[in-house]
Amino acid sequence: DAGVTQSPTHLIKTRGQHVTLRCSPISGHKSVSWYQQVLGQGPQFIFQYYEKEERGRGNFPDRFSARQFPNYSSELNVNALLLGDSALYLCASSTRGAPYEQYFGPGTRLTVT
Amino acid sequence: AQSVSQHNHHVILSEAASLELGCNYSYGGTVNLFWYVQYPGQHLQLLLKYFSGDPLVKGIKGFEAEFIKSKFSFNLRKPSVQWSDTAEYFCAVRGGADGLTFGKGTHLIIQP
């Protein structure tokens, strides 16, 4: 079975630009979460979506937004990019409810110059 | 807000040595606890999890962890490490909200 897939793998953007990252969950998983992992740190929770609705939000500015589609895939959008947004963006999928195991994708490496 | 503290950022061991990685969390309610591993060039994988019941949980590849509620700890252990255990290890907690809170990670290097 295919795991969580993310695209693109790598991305280079300029400050002030906008970026869209995409994620496809494991078949049968209806929940998608997004995390930001800065070099040398653990992943930080950005959003969780379930059944196309936002169910949780971390401590990130409004420049970050996301949505989930009817097929449960998801997009993460970041506006007005800053140098500090350079990171590995991880998508995780899970079933709703216990056991709350999250399965992570390979991530999208975003570099802002 | 919940937080996770991993005590050792870098650990270097020889093969066959015993391993214990510390993890403490701060959250007063019911928690779900996880250890994830990230091998070089690979994505995060779940090693083991605790939800309820027996506080000693066993995971993949011979790893185990013990949940001590009174100490807010969930330490990871392995009796005898192998070179292939070289990786980044992350402790994570889910308390209340659906997102996971991760520690900063421990970079483990096993010398042959």
PDB file of C-alpha atoms in Angstrom:
ATOM      1  CA  ASP A   1       0.000   0.000   0.000  1.00  0.00           C
ATOM      2  CA  ALA A   2       1.188   3.506  -0.739  1.00  0.00           C
ATOM      3  CA  GLY A   3       2.173   5.639   2.196  1.00  0.00           C
ATOM      4  CA  VAL A   4       1.661   9.350   2.599  1.00  0.00           C
ATOM      5  CA  THR A   5       2.875  11.199  -0.473  1.00  0.00           C
ATOM      6  CA  GLN A   6       3.914  14.834  -0.696  1.00  0.00           C
ATOM      7  CA  SER A   7       4.790  17.133  -3.533  1.00  0.00           C
ATOM      8  CA  PRO A   8       7.004  18.740  -4.494  1.00  0.00           C
ATOM      9  CA  THR A   9      10.073  17.198  -2.876  1.00  0.00           C
ATOM     10  CA  HIS A  10      12.084  20.399  -2.929  1.00  0.00           C
ATOM     11  CA  LEU A  11      11.147  23.984  -3.545  1.00  0.00           C
ATOM     12  CA  ILE A  12      13.065  27.255  -3.680  1.00  0.00           C
ATOM     13  CA  LYS A  13      11.147  30.505  -3.301  1.00  0.00           C
ATOM     14  CA  THR A  14      11.971  34.168  -2.813  1.00  0.00           C
ATOM     15  CA  ARG A  15      10.917  36.269   0.161  1.00  0.00           C
ATOM     16  CA  GLY A  16       7.419  37.661  -0.257  1.00  0.00           C
ATOM     17  CA  GLN A  17       6.271  34.909  -2.593  1.00  0.00           C
ATOM     18  CA  HIS A  18       3.509  32.405  -1.991  1.00  0.00           C
ATOM     19  CA  VAL A  19       3.858  28.615  -1.879  1.00  0.00           C
ATOM     20  CA  THR A  20       1.459  25.660  -2.028  1.00  0.00           C
ATOM     21  CA  LEU A  21       2.430  22.239  -0.756  1.00  0.00           C
ATOM     22  CA  ARG A  22       0.394  19.115  -1.402  1.00  0.00           C
ATOM     23  CA  CYS A  23      -0.265  15.913   0.489  1.00  0.00           C
ATOM     24  CA  SER A  24      -2.119  12.682  -0.231  1.00  0.00           C
ATOM     25  CA  PRO A  25      -2.965  10.555   2.810  1.00  0.00           C
ATOM     26  CA  ILE A  26      -2.869   6.817   3.155  1.00  0.00           C
ATOM     27  CA  SER A  27      -5.940   5.235   1.600  1.00  0.00           C
ATOM     28  CA  GLY A  28      -8.694   5.086   4.196  1.00  0.00           C
ATOM     29  CA  HIS A  29      -7.251   7.847   6.357  1.00  0.00           C
ATOM     30  CA  LYS A  30      -9.536  10.846   6.664  1.00  0.00           C
ATOM     31  CA  SER A  31      -7.355  13.074   8.835  1.00  0.00           C
ATOM     32  CA  VAL A  32      -4.344  15.053   7.656  1.00  0.00           C
ATOM     33  CA  SER A  33      -1.970  17.070   9.812  1.00  0.00           C
ATOM     34  CA  TRP A  34       0.800  19.460   8.816  1.00  0.00           C
ATOM     35  CA  TYR A  35       4.050  20.047  10.672  1.00  0.00           C
ATOM     36  CA  GLN A  36       7.034  22.329  10.197  1.00  0.00           C
ATOM     37  CA  GLN A  37      10.476  20.940  11.019  1.00  0.00           C
ATOM     38  CA  VAL A  38      13.284  23.436  11.222  1.00  0.00           C
ATOM     39  CA  LEU A  39      16.817  22.032  11.066  1.00  0.00           C
ATOM     40  CA  GLY A  40      17.877  20.677  14.446  1.00  0.00           C
ATOM     41  CA  GLN A  41      14.375  20.801  15.946  1.00  0.00           C
ATOM     42  CA  GLY A  42      11.443  18.471  16.298  1.00  0.00           C
ATOM     43  CA  PRO A  43       8.370  18.902  14.099  1.00  0.00           C
ATOM     44  CA  GLN A  44       5.961  21.665  15.134  1.00  0.00           C
ATOM     45  CA  PHE A  45       2.231  21.220  14.665  1.00  0.00           C
ATOM     46  CA  ILE A  46       0.612  23.636  12.204  1.00  0.00           C
ATOM     47  CA  PHE A  47      -2.856  22.279  11.359  1.00  0.00           C
ATOM     48  CA  GLN A  48      -5.065  19.240  11.486  1.00  0.00           C
ATOM     49  CA  TYR A  49      -7.954  18.641   9.104  1.00  0.00           C
ATOM     50  CA  TYR A  50     -10.629  15.995   9.332  1.00  0.00           C
ATOM     51  CA  GLU A  51     -13.536  15.628   6.935  1.00  0.00           C
ATOM     52  CA  LYS A  52     -12.504  18.886   5.257  1.00  0.00           C
ATOM     53  CA  GLU A  53     -12.770  20.908   8.452  1.00  0.00           C
ATOM     54  CA  GLU A  54      -9.986  22.385  10.548  1.00  0.00           C
ATOM     55  CA  ARG A  55      -9.852  20.496  13.836  1.00  0.00           C
ATOM     56  CA  GLY A  56      -6.700  21.906  15.345  1.00  0.00           C
ATOM     57  CA  ARG A  57      -4.263  24.734  14.833  1.00  0.00           C
ATOM     58  CA  GLY A  58      -0.800  25.333  16.216  1.00  0.00           C
ATOM     59  CA  ASN A  59       0.879  28.613  17.009  1.00  0.00           C
ATOM     60  CA  PHE A  60       1.522  29.848  13.475  1.00  0.00           C
ATOM     61  CA  PRO A  61       0.655  33.209  11.891  1.00  0.00           C
ATOM     62  CA  ASP A  62      -2.294  33.735   9.577  1.00  0.00           C
ATOM     63  CA  ARG A  63       0.082  33.601   6.612  1.00  0.00           C
ATOM     64  CA  PHE A  64      -0.281  29.839   6.978  1.00  0.00           C
ATOM     65  CA  SER A  65      -3.509  28.280   5.773  1.00  0.00           C
ATOM     66  CA  ALA A  66      -4.639  24.872   4.628  1.00  0.00           C
ATOM     67  CA  ARG A  67      -7.562  23.011   3.226  1.00  0.00           C
ATOM     68  CA  GLN A  68      -8.686  19.454   2.703  1.00  0.00           C
ATOM     69  CA  PHE A  69     -10.446  18.165  -0.383  1.00  0.00           C
ATOM     70  CA  PRO A  70     -13.276  15.626  -0.748  1.00  0.00           C
ATOM     71  CA  ASN A  71     -10.721  12.909  -1.549  1.00  0.00           C
ATOM     72  CA  TYR A  72      -8.979  13.777   1.768  1.00  0.00           C
ATOM     73  CA  SER A  73      -5.866  15.160   0.125  1.00  0.00           C
ATOM     74  CA  SER A  74      -4.683  18.462   1.498  1.00  0.00           C
ATOM     75  CA  GLU A  75      -2.848  21.648   0.611  1.00  0.00           C
ATOM     76  CA  LEU A  76      -0.776  23.880   2.832  1.00  0.00           C
ATOM     77  CA  ASN A  77      -0.453  27.489   1.695  1.00  0.00           C
ATOM     78  CA  VAL A  78       2.044  29.996   2.976  1.00  0.00           C
ATOM     79  CA  ASN A  79       1.807  33.650   1.928  1.00  0.00           C
ATOM     80  CA  ALA A  80       4.392  36.419   2.112  1.00  0.00           C
ATOM     81  CA  LEU A  81       7.262  34.008   2.662  1.00  0.00           C
ATOM     82  CA  LEU A  82       9.967  34.918   5.158  1.00  0.00           C
ATOM     83  CA  LEU A  83      13.490  33.529   5.404  1.00  0.00           C
ATOM     84  CA  GLY A  84      12.421  31.854   8.637  1.00  0.00           C
ATOM     85  CA  ASP A  85       9.860  29.773   6.770  1.00  0.00           C
ATOM     86  CA  SER A  86      12.695  27.683   5.342  1.00  0.00           C
ATOM     87  CA  ALA A  87      12.074  24.217   6.731  1.00  0.00           C
ATOM     88  CA  LEU A  88      10.940  20.695   6.025  1.00  0.00           C
ATOM     89  CA  TYR A  89       7.152  20.591   5.856  1.00  0.00           C
ATOM     90  CA  LEU A  90       5.713  17.269   6.905  1.00  0.00           C
ATOM     91  CA  CYS A  91       2.294  15.862   6.269  1.00  0.00           C
ATOM     92  CA  ALA A  92       0.877  13.091   8.427  1.00  0.00           C
ATOM     93  CA  SER A  93      -2.283  11.095   7.982  1.00  0.00           C
ATOM     94  CA  SER A  94      -4.302   9.186  10.525  1.00  0.00           C
ATOM     95  CA  THR A  95      -7.684   7.747  11.248  1.00  0.00           C
ATOM     96  CA  ARG A  96      -9.899   9.853  13.463  1.00  0.00           C
ATOM     97  CA  GLY A  97      -9.915   8.832  17.072  1.00  0.00           C
ATOM     98  CA  ALA A  98      -7.805   6.296  18.940  1.00  0.00           C
ATOM     99  CA  PRO A  99      -5.137   5.118  18.535  1.00  0.00           C
ATOM    100  CA  TYR A 100      -4.178   8.498  17.052  1.00  0.00           C
ATOM    101  CA  GLU A 101      -1.182   7.082  15.256  1.00  0.00           C
ATOM    102  CA  GLN A 102       0.106   9.502  12.680  1.00  0.00           C
ATOM    103  CA  TYR A 103       1.935   8.271   9.604  1.00  0.00           C
ATOM    104  CA  PHE A 104       4.348  10.762   8.116  1.00  0.00           C
ATOM    105  CA  GLY A 105       5.270  11.495   4.543  1.00  0.00           C
ATOM    106  CA  PRO A 106       8.792  12.270   3.297  1.00  0.00           C
ATOM    107  CA  GLY A 107       8.234  16.008   3.508  1.00  0.00           C
ATOM    108  CA  THR A 108       8.750  18.999   1.240  1.00  0.00           C
ATOM    109  CA  ARG A 109      12.002  20.883   1.722  1.00  0.00           C
ATOM    110  CA  LEU A 110      11.249  24.610   1.317  1.00  0.00           C
ATOM    111  CA  THR A 111      14.112  27.058   0.972  1.00  0.00           C
ATOM    112  CA  VAL A 112      13.323  30.773   1.035  1.00  0.00           C
ATOM    113  CA  THR A 113      16.032  33.076  -0.319  1.00  0.00           C
TER     114      THR A 113
ATOM    115  CA  ALA B   1       0.319  24.349  26.637  1.00  0.00           C
ATOM    116  CA  GLN B   2       2.040  21.025  26.596  1.00  0.00           C
ATOM    117  CA  SER B   3       5.771  20.611  26.081  1.00  0.00           C
ATOM    118  CA  VAL B   4       8.248  17.768  25.677  1.00  0.00           C
ATOM    119  CA  SER B   5      11.825  17.750  26.899  1.00  0.00           C
ATOM    120  CA  GLN B   6      14.444  15.337  25.632  1.00  0.00           C
ATOM    121  CA  HIS B   7      17.479  15.432  27.859  1.00  0.00           C
ATOM    122  CA  ASN B   8      20.196  14.287  25.484  1.00  0.00           C
ATOM    123  CA  HIS B   9      20.638  15.978  22.125  1.00  0.00           C
ATOM    124  CA  HIS B  10      23.587  13.828  21.032  1.00  0.00           C
ATOM    125  CA  VAL B  11      24.410  10.320  22.221  1.00  0.00           C
ATOM    126  CA  ILE B  12      27.301   8.178  21.027  1.00  0.00           C
ATOM    127  CA  LEU B  13      27.402   4.498  21.944  1.00  0.00           C
ATOM    128  CA  SER B  14      29.298   1.403  20.901  1.00  0.00           C
ATOM    129  CA  GLU B  15      27.490  -1.574  19.435  1.00  0.00           C
ATOM    130  CA  ALA B  16      25.984  -3.887  22.069  1.00  0.00           C
ATOM    131  CA  ALA B  17      25.788  -1.089  24.633  1.00  0.00           C
ATOM    132  CA  SER B  18      22.485  -0.465  26.398  1.00  0.00           C
ATOM    133  CA  LEU B  19      20.461   2.609  25.508  1.00  0.00           C
ATOM    134  CA  GLU B  20      18.174   4.851  27.494  1.00  0.00           C
ATOM    135  CA  LEU B  21      16.874   8.129  26.082  1.00  0.00           C
ATOM    136  CA  GLY B  22      15.047  10.420  28.455  1.00  0.00           C
ATOM    137  CA  CYS B  23      11.738  12.145  27.728  1.00  0.00           C
ATOM    138  CA  ASN B  24       9.661  14.294  30.044  1.00  0.00           C
ATOM    139  CA  TYR B  25       6.430  16.027  29.179  1.00  0.00           C
ATOM    140  CA  SER B  26       4.299  18.669  30.777  1.00  0.00           C
ATOM    141  CA  TYR B  27       0.553  18.173  30.577  1.00  0.00           C
ATOM    142  CA  GLY B  28      -1.801  17.577  33.428  1.00  0.00           C
ATOM    143  CA  GLY B  29      -4.464  15.532  31.680  1.00  0.00           C
ATOM    144  CA  THR B  30      -4.637  12.205  29.915  1.00  0.00           C
ATOM    145  CA  VAL B  31      -1.855  11.841  27.379  1.00  0.00           C
ATOM    146  CA  ASN B  32      -0.929   9.603  24.518  1.00  0.00           C
ATOM    147  CA  LEU B  33       2.820   9.158  24.176  1.00  0.00           C
ATOM    148  CA  PHE B  34       4.931   8.225  21.193  1.00  0.00           C
ATOM    149  CA  TRP B  35       8.501   7.652  20.119  1.00  0.00           C
ATOM    150  CA  TYR B  36       9.312   8.254  16.476  1.00  0.00           C
ATOM    151  CA  VAL B  37      12.577   7.486  14.689  1.00  0.00           C
ATOM    152  CA  GLN B  38      14.066   9.088  11.608  1.00  0.00           C
ATOM    153  CA  TYR B  39      16.795   7.031   9.952  1.00  0.00           C
ATOM    154  CA  PRO B  40      19.226   8.861   7.656  1.00  0.00           C
ATOM    155  CA  GLY B  41      17.458   9.768   4.422  1.00  0.00           C
ATOM    156  CA  GLN B  42      14.125   8.331   5.543  1.00  0.00           C
ATOM    157  CA  HIS B  43      10.933   9.814   6.901  1.00  0.00           C
ATOM    158  CA  LEU B  44       9.605   9.667  10.447  1.00  0.00           C
ATOM    159  CA  GLN B  45       8.491   6.224  11.549  1.00  0.00           C
ATOM    160  CA  LEU B  46       6.573   5.210  14.643  1.00  0.00           C
ATOM    161  CA  LEU B  47       8.681   3.140  17.064  1.00  0.00           C
ATOM    162  CA  LEU B  48       6.115   2.646  19.794  1.00  0.00           C
ATOM    163  CA  LYS B  49       3.129   4.226  21.506  1.00  0.00           C
ATOM    164  CA  TYR B  50       1.382   4.346  24.849  1.00  0.00           C
ATOM    165  CA  PHE B  51      -2.357   4.963  25.253  1.00  0.00           C
ATOM    166  CA  SER B  52      -3.408   3.147  28.400  1.00  0.00           C
ATOM    167  CA  GLY B  53      -2.877  -0.019  30.382  1.00  0.00           C
ATOM    168  CA  ASP B  54       0.537  -1.603  30.904  1.00  0.00           C
ATOM    169  CA  PRO B  55       3.010   1.273  31.318  1.00  0.00           C
ATOM    170  CA  LEU B  56       5.772  -0.806  29.767  1.00  0.00           C
ATOM    171  CA  VAL B  57       5.265  -0.823  26.022  1.00  0.00           C
ATOM    172  CA  LYS B  58       7.215  -2.678  23.399  1.00  0.00           C
ATOM    173  CA  GLY B  59       7.847  -1.422  19.917  1.00  0.00           C
ATOM    174  CA  ILE B  60       9.623  -2.434  16.779  1.00  0.00           C
ATOM    175  CA  LYS B  61      13.273  -3.458  16.511  1.00  0.00           C
ATOM    176  CA  GLY B  62      13.614  -4.397  20.183  1.00  0.00           C
ATOM    177  CA  PHE B  63      12.799  -0.973  21.603  1.00  0.00           C
ATOM    178  CA  GLU B  64      10.643  -0.493  24.682  1.00  0.00           C
ATOM    179  CA  ALA B  65       9.520   2.473  26.757  1.00  0.00           C
ATOM    180  CA  GLU B  66       8.158   2.920  30.256  1.00  0.00           C
ATOM    181  CA  PHE B  67       5.471   5.438  31.143  1.00  0.00           C
ATOM    182  CA  ILE B  68       5.908   6.753  34.686  1.00  0.00           C
ATOM    183  CA  LYS B  69       2.938   9.010  35.346  1.00  0.00           C
ATOM    184  CA  SER B  70       4.261  10.409  38.630  1.00  0.00           C
ATOM    185  CA  LYS B  71       7.434  11.553  36.894  1.00  0.00           C
ATOM    186  CA  PHE B  72       5.755  12.673  33.651  1.00  0.00           C
ATOM    187  CA  SER B  73       8.324  10.547  31.863  1.00  0.00           C
ATOM    188  CA  PHE B  74       8.377   8.172  28.914  1.00  0.00           C
ATOM    189  CA  ASN B  75      11.948   6.953  28.518  1.00  0.00           C
ATOM    190  CA  LEU B  76      13.040   4.843  25.570  1.00  0.00           C
ATOM    191  CA  ARG B  77      15.252   1.805  26.133  1.00  0.00           C
ATOM    192  CA  LYS B  78      17.030  -0.906  24.200  1.00  0.00           C
ATOM    193  CA  PRO B  79      19.212  -3.537  25.881  1.00  0.00           C
ATOM    194  CA  SER B  80      21.745  -3.871  23.076  1.00  0.00           C
ATOM    195  CA  VAL B  81      22.059  -1.362  20.246  1.00  0.00           C
ATOM    196  CA  GLN B  82      23.193  -2.073  16.700  1.00  0.00           C
ATOM    197  CA  TRP B  83      24.952   0.094  14.159  1.00  0.00           C
ATOM    198  CA  SER B  84      21.658   0.266  12.238  1.00  0.00           C
ATOM    199  CA  ASP B  85      20.053   2.094  15.192  1.00  0.00           C
ATOM    200  CA  THR B  86      21.948   5.250  14.212  1.00  0.00           C
ATOM    201  CA  ALA B  87      19.149   7.785  13.736  1.00  0.00           C
ATOM    202  CA  GLU B  88      17.288  10.771  15.162  1.00  0.00           C
ATOM    203  CA  TYR B  89      14.792   9.859  17.892  1.00  0.00           C
ATOM    204  CA  PHE B  90      11.803  12.026  18.786  1.00  0.00           C
ATOM    205  CA  CYS B  91       9.496  11.790  21.754  1.00  0.00           C
ATOM    206  CA  ALA B  92       5.981  13.169  21.200  1.00  0.00           C
ATOM    207  CA  VAL B  93       2.850  13.698  23.247  1.00  0.00           C
ATOM    208  CA  ARG B  94      -0.760  14.119  22.305  1.00  0.00           C
ATOM    209  CA  GLY B  95      -2.798  15.765  25.022  1.00  0.00           C
ATOM    210  CA  GLY B  96      -6.230  17.187  24.349  1.00  0.00           C
ATOM    211  CA  ALA B  97      -5.832  18.591  20.860  1.00  0.00           C
ATOM    212  CA  ASP B  98      -5.172  16.359  17.921  1.00  0.00           C
ATOM    213  CA  GLY B  99      -1.741  17.623  17.013  1.00  0.00           C
ATOM    214  CA  LEU B 100       1.410  16.068  18.396  1.00  0.00           C
ATOM    215  CA  THR B 101       3.948  18.044  20.412  1.00  0.00           C
ATOM    216  CA  PHE B 102       7.472  16.830  19.720  1.00  0.00           C
ATOM    217  CA  GLY B 103      10.700  17.140  21.636  1.00  0.00           C
ATOM    218  CA  LYS B 104      13.795  18.532  19.933  1.00  0.00           C
ATOM    219  CA  GLY B 105      15.124  15.064  19.227  1.00  0.00           C
ATOM    220  CA  THR B 106      18.163  13.006  20.167  1.00  0.00           C
ATOM    221  CA  HIS B 107      20.794  12.258  17.561  1.00  0.00           C
ATOM    222  CA  LEU B 108      22.059   8.746  18.276  1.00  0.00           C
ATOM    223  CA  ILE B 109      25.292   7.514  16.735  1.00  0.00           C
ATOM    224  CA  ILE B 110      26.295   3.865  17.138  1.00  0.00           C
ATOM    225  CA  GLN B 111      29.955   3.143  16.554  1.00  0.00           C
ATOM    226  CA  PRO B 112      30.798  -0.305  15.191  1.00  0.00           C
TER     227      PRO B 112
END
